[in-house]
Amino acid sequence: MLKVAAFLFMCLIAFESNAFLVTTYNTNKLNYNLPTRILVAGAGDDLGTQFQQVARGKALKYSQQFPNEQIVLIAANEPDVDDKVVLKNWGFNFQLENKSTFNGDTLLDEAVKFNQIASIDIFSHSSAQHGIHLDGRAHRLTLNTKKIERLKGHFTKDAYTILHGCNAGFNLAPFLSSAWEIPVAGAMTSTNFQKLHNDGNFYLTEEGFFPNTDWATENNKSFNESVNCNTGMCLRLKPDNNPYTGFWGEYADGGLPFYKFFCVKNSLEICKRVMAKSLLSFIGNNNLKVNSTLAEYKNSLFDFLCPVSAKRDLRKECEENLESALVTGDLTYNPFTRNQVECDFKSCAAEIKCKGVLLTGIDKPGTCQLVNKFEGKATTIVREYKAYLEGFKNLNN
């Protein structure tokens, strides 16, 4: 048992680390005083450069929505890939290479240099217990990262953060919202890559999860102009519509099919307005604009909140039930395959519990479970829908 415990401990702390790169999108200059959208791509490990690819699509989206703002990508240096060349071909200009370990401390060291952060998007592996995996499981942004609050005060009005990796909404998202005093969104289940299909919807690429016809070859939905579907332009990360099952265990007792926002120290008015503005950067089946109509806004919102299925029209069912809830007042609609987790904008009535590895105090992989502490039918998705609609009224403010 001691040998097993020692092995698991080494697995969690002894991964080789690589340098990371700081790049700017479509400009050769880096200015720490400009309003800035920060994109972070953690090490892909078995996923190769896919985190960098979805960051590329997000960079294009931000550049079109906010042309006067700077876009910076901070990316793990992928082994066996010439990142400088690859990223240069995608429009990212190399600014510096940091030879330090890519972890929470060094990420914050870079981020704190910027004085007007408009948003942070982190694309990475992650877990409920151990936070954002920036460069393997050993090097992370976690609840225990020292002086994490030092980034507070470096954000613009209506700034936000979205954690795009698995299960980051359970602990880290509300923690960062409190530490940085901005709205932060995270997933309450596993997240997965979805690809644009020629029917205009995004689907998982696993067999049985998409229609038996062709994938799109260009994206004429999400951007100002049609773009080729190579290297990320038809790819996005989105929470699954089923509970997390993976390395750490099974969270069978609940989840949510969308990124849940937390606004621990923000007013409801600010929270809802920021949520609405964050939707402008969503890679979806509609190119939402700040002056879009309510109908266009709802189209993007349905794509963001609702799951999609190749076997039945789950998206339409979700749309109809969310709209019906506005009339009937019944807030209990649930498109998730299991129970919803009940959340407000401060926290969720759920907890992740794991068994420990003997004599180490380390969570034992495969033993973690979600404990759903809410009795009754949860109302999270309908209340979130209503909050986004209320935020739309102040989208231009």
Coordinates of C-alpha atoms in Angstrom, one line a residue:
M1 CA 0.0 0.0 0.0
L2 CA 2.8 2.4 0.8
K3 CA 4.3 1.8 -2.6
V4 CA 1.0 2.5 -4.3
A5 CA 0.6 5.7 -2.2
A6 CA 4.0 6.9 -3.1
F7 CA 3.4 6.2 -6.8
L8 CA 0.1 8.2 -6.7
F9 CA 1.9 11.0 -4.9
M10 CA 4.6 11.2 -7.5
C11 CA 1.9 11.1 -10.3
L12 CA 0.4 14.2 -8.8
I13 CA 3.5 16.2 -8.2
A14 CA 6.3 15.1 -10.4
F15 CA 5.4 15.9 -14.0
E16 CA 8.0 17.5 -16.2
S17 CA 7.3 21.2 -16.8
N18 CA 7.9 23.3 -19.9
A19 CA 8.3 27.0 -20.6
F20 CA 5.3 29.1 -21.6
L21 CA 4.8 31.8 -24.2
V22 CA 3.3 35.3 -24.2
T23 CA 1.9 36.4 -27.5
T24 CA -0.3 39.2 -28.9
Y25 CA -3.0 38.7 -31.6
N26 CA -2.7 40.7 -34.8
T27 CA -0.2 43.2 -33.4
N28 CA 3.6 43.2 -32.9
K29 CA 3.4 45.4 -29.8
L30 CA 2.6 44.5 -26.2
N31 CA 1.1 47.4 -24.1
Y32 CA 0.4 46.7 -20.5
N33 CA -1.8 49.8 -20.2
L34 CA -4.4 48.9 -22.9
P35 CA -7.7 47.2 -22.2
T36 CA -6.8 43.6 -22.7
R37 CA -8.4 40.2 -23.3
I38 CA -6.2 37.5 -21.8
L39 CA -6.5 34.0 -23.2
V40 CA -4.7 31.2 -21.4
A41 CA -4.1 27.7 -23.0
G42 CA -2.8 25.1 -20.6
A43 CA -0.8 22.1 -21.7
G44 CA -2.9 19.8 -24.0
D45 CA -1.2 16.6 -23.0
D46 CA -3.3 13.9 -24.9
L47 CA -5.2 16.7 -26.7
G48 CA -2.3 18.2 -28.5
T49 CA -2.9 21.8 -29.5
Q50 CA -6.7 21.8 -29.2
F51 CA -6.7 24.3 -26.3
Q52 CA -4.6 26.7 -28.4
Q53 CA -7.0 26.1 -31.3
V54 CA -10.1 27.1 -29.3
A55 CA -8.2 30.1 -28.0
R56 CA -7.6 31.1 -31.6
G57 CA -11.3 31.1 -32.4
K58 CA -11.9 33.1 -29.3
A59 CA -9.2 35.6 -30.2
L60 CA -10.8 36.2 -33.6
K61 CA -14.2 36.7 -31.9
Y62 CA -12.8 39.2 -29.4
S63 CA -10.9 41.1 -32.2
Q64 CA -14.1 41.5 -34.1
Q65 CA -16.3 42.5 -31.2
F66 CA -13.7 44.8 -29.5
P67 CA -11.3 46.0 -32.2
N68 CA -9.7 48.6 -29.9
E69 CA -8.7 46.1 -27.3
Q70 CA -5.5 44.1 -27.0
I71 CA -5.7 40.3 -27.1
V72 CA -3.0 38.3 -25.4
L73 CA -2.5 34.6 -25.4
I74 CA -0.4 33.0 -22.6
A75 CA 0.2 29.4 -23.7
A76 CA 2.0 26.3 -22.4
N77 CA 4.9 25.4 -24.6
E78 CA 3.7 22.1 -26.1
P79 CA 6.5 19.4 -26.4
D80 CA 7.3 18.2 -30.0
V81 CA 5.5 21.3 -31.4
D82 CA 7.2 24.5 -32.6
D83 CA 4.7 26.8 -30.9
K84 CA 6.2 30.0 -32.1
V85 CA 5.8 29.0 -35.7
V86 CA 2.3 27.5 -35.2
L87 CA 1.0 30.5 -33.3
K88 CA 2.6 32.9 -35.8
N89 CA 0.6 31.2 -38.6
W90 CA -2.5 31.7 -36.6
G91 CA -2.0 35.5 -36.1
F92 CA -0.2 35.4 -32.7
N93 CA 3.0 37.4 -32.5
F94 CA 5.7 36.1 -30.1
Q95 CA 6.5 38.6 -27.3
L96 CA 8.4 36.6 -24.7
E97 CA 9.2 33.0 -23.5
N98 CA 9.1 32.5 -19.8
K99 CA 11.4 29.6 -18.8
S100 CA 9.8 29.2 -15.4
T101 CA 7.4 26.5 -14.5
F102 CA 3.9 27.4 -15.8
N103 CA 1.8 27.4 -12.7
G104 CA -0.6 29.6 -10.8
D105 CA 2.2 31.8 -9.4
T106 CA 3.9 32.5 -12.8
L107 CA 0.6 33.0 -14.5
L108 CA -0.3 35.6 -12.0
D109 CA 3.1 37.2 -12.3
E110 CA 2.3 37.8 -16.0
A111 CA -1.3 38.7 -15.6
V112 CA -0.6 41.3 -12.9
K113 CA 1.5 43.3 -15.4
F114 CA -1.7 44.3 -17.2
N115 CA -3.6 47.3 -15.8
Q116 CA -6.9 47.0 -17.6
I117 CA -7.9 43.4 -17.9
A118 CA -11.3 43.1 -19.7
S119 CA -11.6 39.4 -19.5
I120 CA -9.7 36.2 -18.8
D121 CA -10.5 32.9 -20.6
I122 CA -8.7 29.8 -19.5
F123 CA -8.7 26.7 -21.7
S124 CA -7.2 23.7 -19.9
H125 CA -7.6 20.5 -18.1
S126 CA -9.0 21.1 -14.6
S127 CA -10.7 19.4 -11.7
A128 CA -13.0 20.4 -8.8
Q129 CA -10.4 19.5 -6.2
H130 CA -7.1 20.6 -7.8
G131 CA -8.0 23.6 -9.9
I132 CA -6.6 24.6 -13.3
H133 CA -3.9 22.3 -14.7
L134 CA -1.6 24.7 -16.5
D135 CA 1.2 22.3 -17.2
G136 CA 0.3 18.8 -16.2
R137 CA -1.3 17.8 -12.9
A138 CA 1.6 19.2 -10.9
H139 CA 1.5 22.8 -12.0
R140 CA -1.8 24.4 -11.3
L141 CA -3.9 27.5 -10.4
T142 CA -5.7 26.4 -7.2
L143 CA -7.4 27.6 -4.1
N144 CA -4.0 27.5 -2.5
T145 CA -2.1 29.6 -5.0
K146 CA -0.4 32.3 -2.9
K147 CA -1.5 35.9 -3.1
I148 CA -4.1 35.1 -5.7
E149 CA -6.0 38.2 -4.7
R150 CA -3.2 40.4 -6.1
L151 CA -4.9 40.6 -9.4
K152 CA -7.8 42.5 -7.9
G153 CA -7.8 46.1 -9.1
H154 CA -6.3 45.2 -12.5
F155 CA -9.7 44.7 -14.1
T156 CA -11.9 47.1 -16.1
K157 CA -15.5 47.8 -15.5
D158 CA -17.6 44.7 -16.4
A159 CA -14.6 42.4 -16.5
Y160 CA -15.2 38.7 -16.1
T161 CA -13.4 35.3 -16.2
I162 CA -14.5 32.1 -17.8
L163 CA -12.9 28.8 -16.8
H164 CA -13.5 26.4 -19.7
G165 CA -12.1 23.2 -18.2
C166 CA -13.9 20.4 -16.4
N167 CA -15.6 20.9 -13.0
A168 CA -14.0 24.3 -12.3
G169 CA -17.3 25.8 -11.3
F170 CA -17.6 23.8 -8.1
N171 CA -14.8 25.4 -6.1
L172 CA -12.5 27.6 -8.1
A173 CA -15.0 29.9 -9.9
P174 CA -16.7 31.2 -6.8
F175 CA -13.3 31.4 -5.0
L176 CA -11.8 33.6 -7.8
S177 CA -15.0 35.7 -8.0
S178 CA -14.6 36.5 -4.3
A179 CA -10.8 37.1 -4.6
W180 CA -10.9 39.2 -7.7
E181 CA -14.3 40.8 -7.1
I182 CA -15.6 40.1 -10.6
P183 CA -18.1 37.6 -12.1
V184 CA -16.4 34.2 -12.9
A185 CA -18.0 31.3 -14.7
G186 CA -17.1 27.6 -14.6
A187 CA -18.4 24.2 -15.5
M188 CA -20.3 21.9 -13.2
T189 CA -19.4 18.8 -15.1
S190 CA -16.9 17.7 -17.7
T191 CA -16.4 19.9 -20.7
N192 CA -15.8 18.6 -24.2
F193 CA -14.9 19.8 -27.7
Q194 CA -17.8 20.4 -30.0
K195 CA -17.4 20.9 -33.8
L196 CA -19.6 22.8 -36.2
H197 CA -21.8 20.5 -38.3
N198 CA -23.2 21.3 -41.7
D199 CA -26.7 21.5 -40.2
G200 CA -25.5 24.7 -38.4
N201 CA -25.2 23.1 -34.9
F202 CA -22.2 22.2 -32.8
Y203 CA -21.9 18.6 -31.7
L204 CA -19.5 16.3 -29.9
T205 CA -17.4 14.3 -32.3
E206 CA -17.9 10.9 -30.7
E207 CA -19.9 8.4 -32.6
G208 CA -23.6 8.6 -31.9
F209 CA -23.5 12.3 -30.8
F210 CA -23.7 13.9 -34.2
P211 CA -25.9 13.4 -37.3
N212 CA -24.6 10.9 -39.9
T213 CA -23.9 13.5 -42.5
D214 CA -21.0 15.9 -43.1
W215 CA -19.2 18.3 -40.8
A216 CA -19.0 21.9 -41.9
T217 CA -15.9 22.9 -43.9
E218 CA -16.3 26.6 -43.1
N219 CA -17.9 28.6 -40.4
N220 CA -20.3 31.2 -41.6
K221 CA -22.2 31.3 -38.3
S222 CA -19.9 32.6 -35.6
F223 CA -17.9 35.5 -37.1
N224 CA -18.2 38.6 -39.2
E225 CA -17.1 36.7 -42.3
S226 CA -17.0 33.0 -43.3
V227 CA -13.8 31.3 -42.2
N228 CA -12.2 28.0 -43.0
C229 CA -12.7 25.2 -40.4
N230 CA -9.0 24.5 -40.0
T231 CA -7.3 24.7 -36.7
G232 CA -10.0 25.8 -34.3
M233 CA -12.4 28.0 -36.2
C234 CA -15.2 25.5 -36.0
L235 CA -14.3 24.2 -32.6
R236 CA -15.4 25.2 -29.1
L237 CA -15.5 23.9 -25.5
K238 CA -18.8 23.4 -23.8
P239 CA -20.1 21.5 -20.7
D240 CA -21.5 18.0 -21.3
N241 CA -25.1 17.2 -20.7
N242 CA -24.3 14.4 -18.3
P243 CA -22.5 14.2 -15.0
Y244 CA -18.7 13.9 -14.9
T245 CA -17.2 10.4 -15.1
G246 CA -13.5 10.3 -15.3
F247 CA -10.1 10.1 -13.6
W248 CA -11.3 11.4 -10.2
G249 CA -14.6 9.4 -10.0
E250 CA -18.3 9.7 -10.8
Y251 CA -20.4 12.8 -10.0
A252 CA -23.6 11.0 -10.7
D253 CA -25.8 13.1 -8.4
G254 CA -25.9 16.3 -10.5
G255 CA -24.4 18.9 -12.8
L256 CA -25.3 21.6 -15.2
P257 CA -25.1 21.8 -19.1
F258 CA -23.7 25.3 -19.2
Y259 CA -21.0 27.5 -17.7
K260 CA -22.4 28.8 -14.4
F261 CA -21.6 32.4 -13.4
F262 CA -20.7 33.4 -9.8
C263 CA -20.8 37.0 -8.6
V264 CA -19.8 36.7 -5.0
K265 CA -19.0 40.3 -4.3
N266 CA -21.0 42.0 -7.2
S267 CA -24.5 43.3 -7.2
L268 CA -27.1 41.4 -9.1
E269 CA -27.4 44.3 -11.6
I270 CA -23.7 44.2 -12.4
C271 CA -23.7 40.4 -12.5
K272 CA -26.5 40.2 -15.0
R273 CA -25.1 42.9 -17.2
V274 CA -21.7 41.2 -17.3
M275 CA -23.2 37.8 -18.0
A276 CA -25.0 39.4 -21.0
K277 CA -21.8 41.0 -22.3
S278 CA -19.9 37.8 -21.9
L279 CA -22.3 36.2 -24.4
L280 CA -20.9 38.5 -27.1
S281 CA -17.7 36.4 -27.2
F282 CA -19.5 33.0 -27.3
I283 CA -18.6 30.8 -30.3
G284 CA -22.0 29.7 -31.4
N285 CA -24.5 29.4 -34.2
N286 CA -25.2 33.1 -34.3
N287 CA -22.9 36.1 -34.6
L288 CA -24.2 38.1 -31.7
K289 CA -23.6 41.9 -31.6
V290 CA -24.0 44.6 -29.0
N291 CA -26.9 46.0 -31.1
S292 CA -28.5 42.6 -31.9
T293 CA -32.2 42.2 -31.4
L294 CA -33.7 40.3 -28.5
A295 CA -34.6 37.4 -30.8
E296 CA -31.0 37.2 -32.0
Y297 CA -29.8 37.4 -28.4
K298 CA -32.1 34.6 -27.4
N299 CA -30.8 32.4 -30.2
S300 CA -27.2 32.7 -28.9
L301 CA -28.4 32.2 -25.3
F302 CA -30.3 29.0 -26.2
D303 CA -27.1 27.7 -27.8
F304 CA -25.1 28.6 -24.7
L305 CA -27.5 27.2 -22.1
C306 CA -29.2 24.3 -23.9
P307 CA -27.8 20.9 -24.8
V308 CA -28.1 19.5 -28.3
S309 CA -28.7 15.9 -29.4
A310 CA -28.4 14.1 -32.8
K311 CA -31.2 11.7 -31.8
R312 CA -34.0 14.2 -30.9
D313 CA -34.6 17.9 -31.0
L314 CA -33.4 18.5 -27.5
R315 CA -32.4 22.1 -28.3
K316 CA -35.9 23.0 -29.4
E317 CA -37.4 21.3 -26.4
C318 CA -35.1 23.3 -24.2
E319 CA -36.0 26.6 -25.9
E320 CA -39.7 25.9 -25.6
N321 CA -39.5 25.0 -21.9
L322 CA -37.4 28.0 -21.0
E323 CA -39.8 30.3 -22.7
S324 CA -42.8 28.5 -21.1
A325 CA -41.3 29.0 -17.7
L326 CA -41.5 32.8 -18.2
V327 CA -45.2 32.5 -18.5
T328 CA -46.1 29.7 -16.1
G329 CA -43.6 30.6 -13.3
D330 CA -42.6 27.0 -13.1
L331 CA -38.8 27.2 -12.7
T332 CA -38.1 23.4 -12.4
Y333 CA -37.3 22.6 -16.1
N334 CA -34.2 20.4 -16.3
P335 CA -32.6 19.3 -19.7
F336 CA -29.6 17.7 -17.9
T337 CA -29.6 13.9 -17.9
R338 CA -29.5 13.7 -14.1
N339 CA -30.4 16.1 -11.3
Q340 CA -29.5 19.8 -11.7
V341 CA -27.2 21.2 -9.1
E342 CA -29.0 24.1 -7.3
C343 CA -26.9 27.2 -7.5
D344 CA -27.3 30.9 -6.9
F345 CA -24.7 33.6 -7.8
K346 CA -22.7 32.9 -4.6
S347 CA -22.5 29.1 -4.3
C348 CA -24.0 25.7 -5.0
A349 CA -25.8 23.3 -2.8
A350 CA -23.3 20.5 -3.6
E351 CA -19.9 19.2 -2.5
I352 CA -17.3 17.0 -3.9
K353 CA -16.0 14.3 -1.5
C354 CA -13.1 11.9 -2.1
K355 CA -11.5 9.1 -0.2
G356 CA -7.8 9.7 0.7
V357 CA -4.8 7.7 -0.2
L358 CA -3.6 6.0 3.1
L359 CA -0.9 8.0 5.0
T360 CA -0.7 10.8 2.4
G361 CA -3.8 13.0 2.7
I362 CA -4.1 13.0 -1.0
D363 CA -7.4 12.5 -2.8
K364 CA -7.5 9.0 -4.2
P365 CA -8.4 9.0 -7.9
G366 CA -11.6 7.2 -8.8
T367 CA -13.2 7.7 -5.4
C368 CA -14.6 11.2 -5.7
Q369 CA -18.4 11.7 -5.6
L370 CA -20.7 14.6 -5.8
V371 CA -23.0 15.1 -2.8
N372 CA -26.1 17.0 -3.9
K373 CA -27.4 18.8 -0.8
F374 CA -30.5 20.2 -2.3
E375 CA -33.8 18.6 -1.6
G376 CA -36.5 19.0 -4.2
K377 CA -36.3 20.1 -7.8
A378 CA -33.6 22.5 -8.7
T379 CA -34.3 25.7 -10.6
T380 CA -30.9 26.8 -11.8
I381 CA -31.1 26.8 -15.6
V382 CA -34.4 28.7 -15.7
R383 CA -33.2 31.3 -13.2
E384 CA -30.0 31.7 -15.2
Y385 CA -32.0 32.2 -18.4
K386 CA -34.0 34.9 -16.7
A387 CA -30.9 36.6 -15.4
Y388 CA -29.4 36.7 -18.9
L389 CA -32.6 38.2 -20.3
E390 CA -32.6 40.9 -17.6
G391 CA -28.9 41.6 -18.5
F392 CA -29.8 42.1 -22.1
K393 CA -31.7 45.3 -21.2
N394 CA -28.4 46.8 -20.1
L395 CA -26.2 45.4 -22.8
N396 CA -25.3 48.8 -24.2
N397 CA -24.5 50.3 -20.8

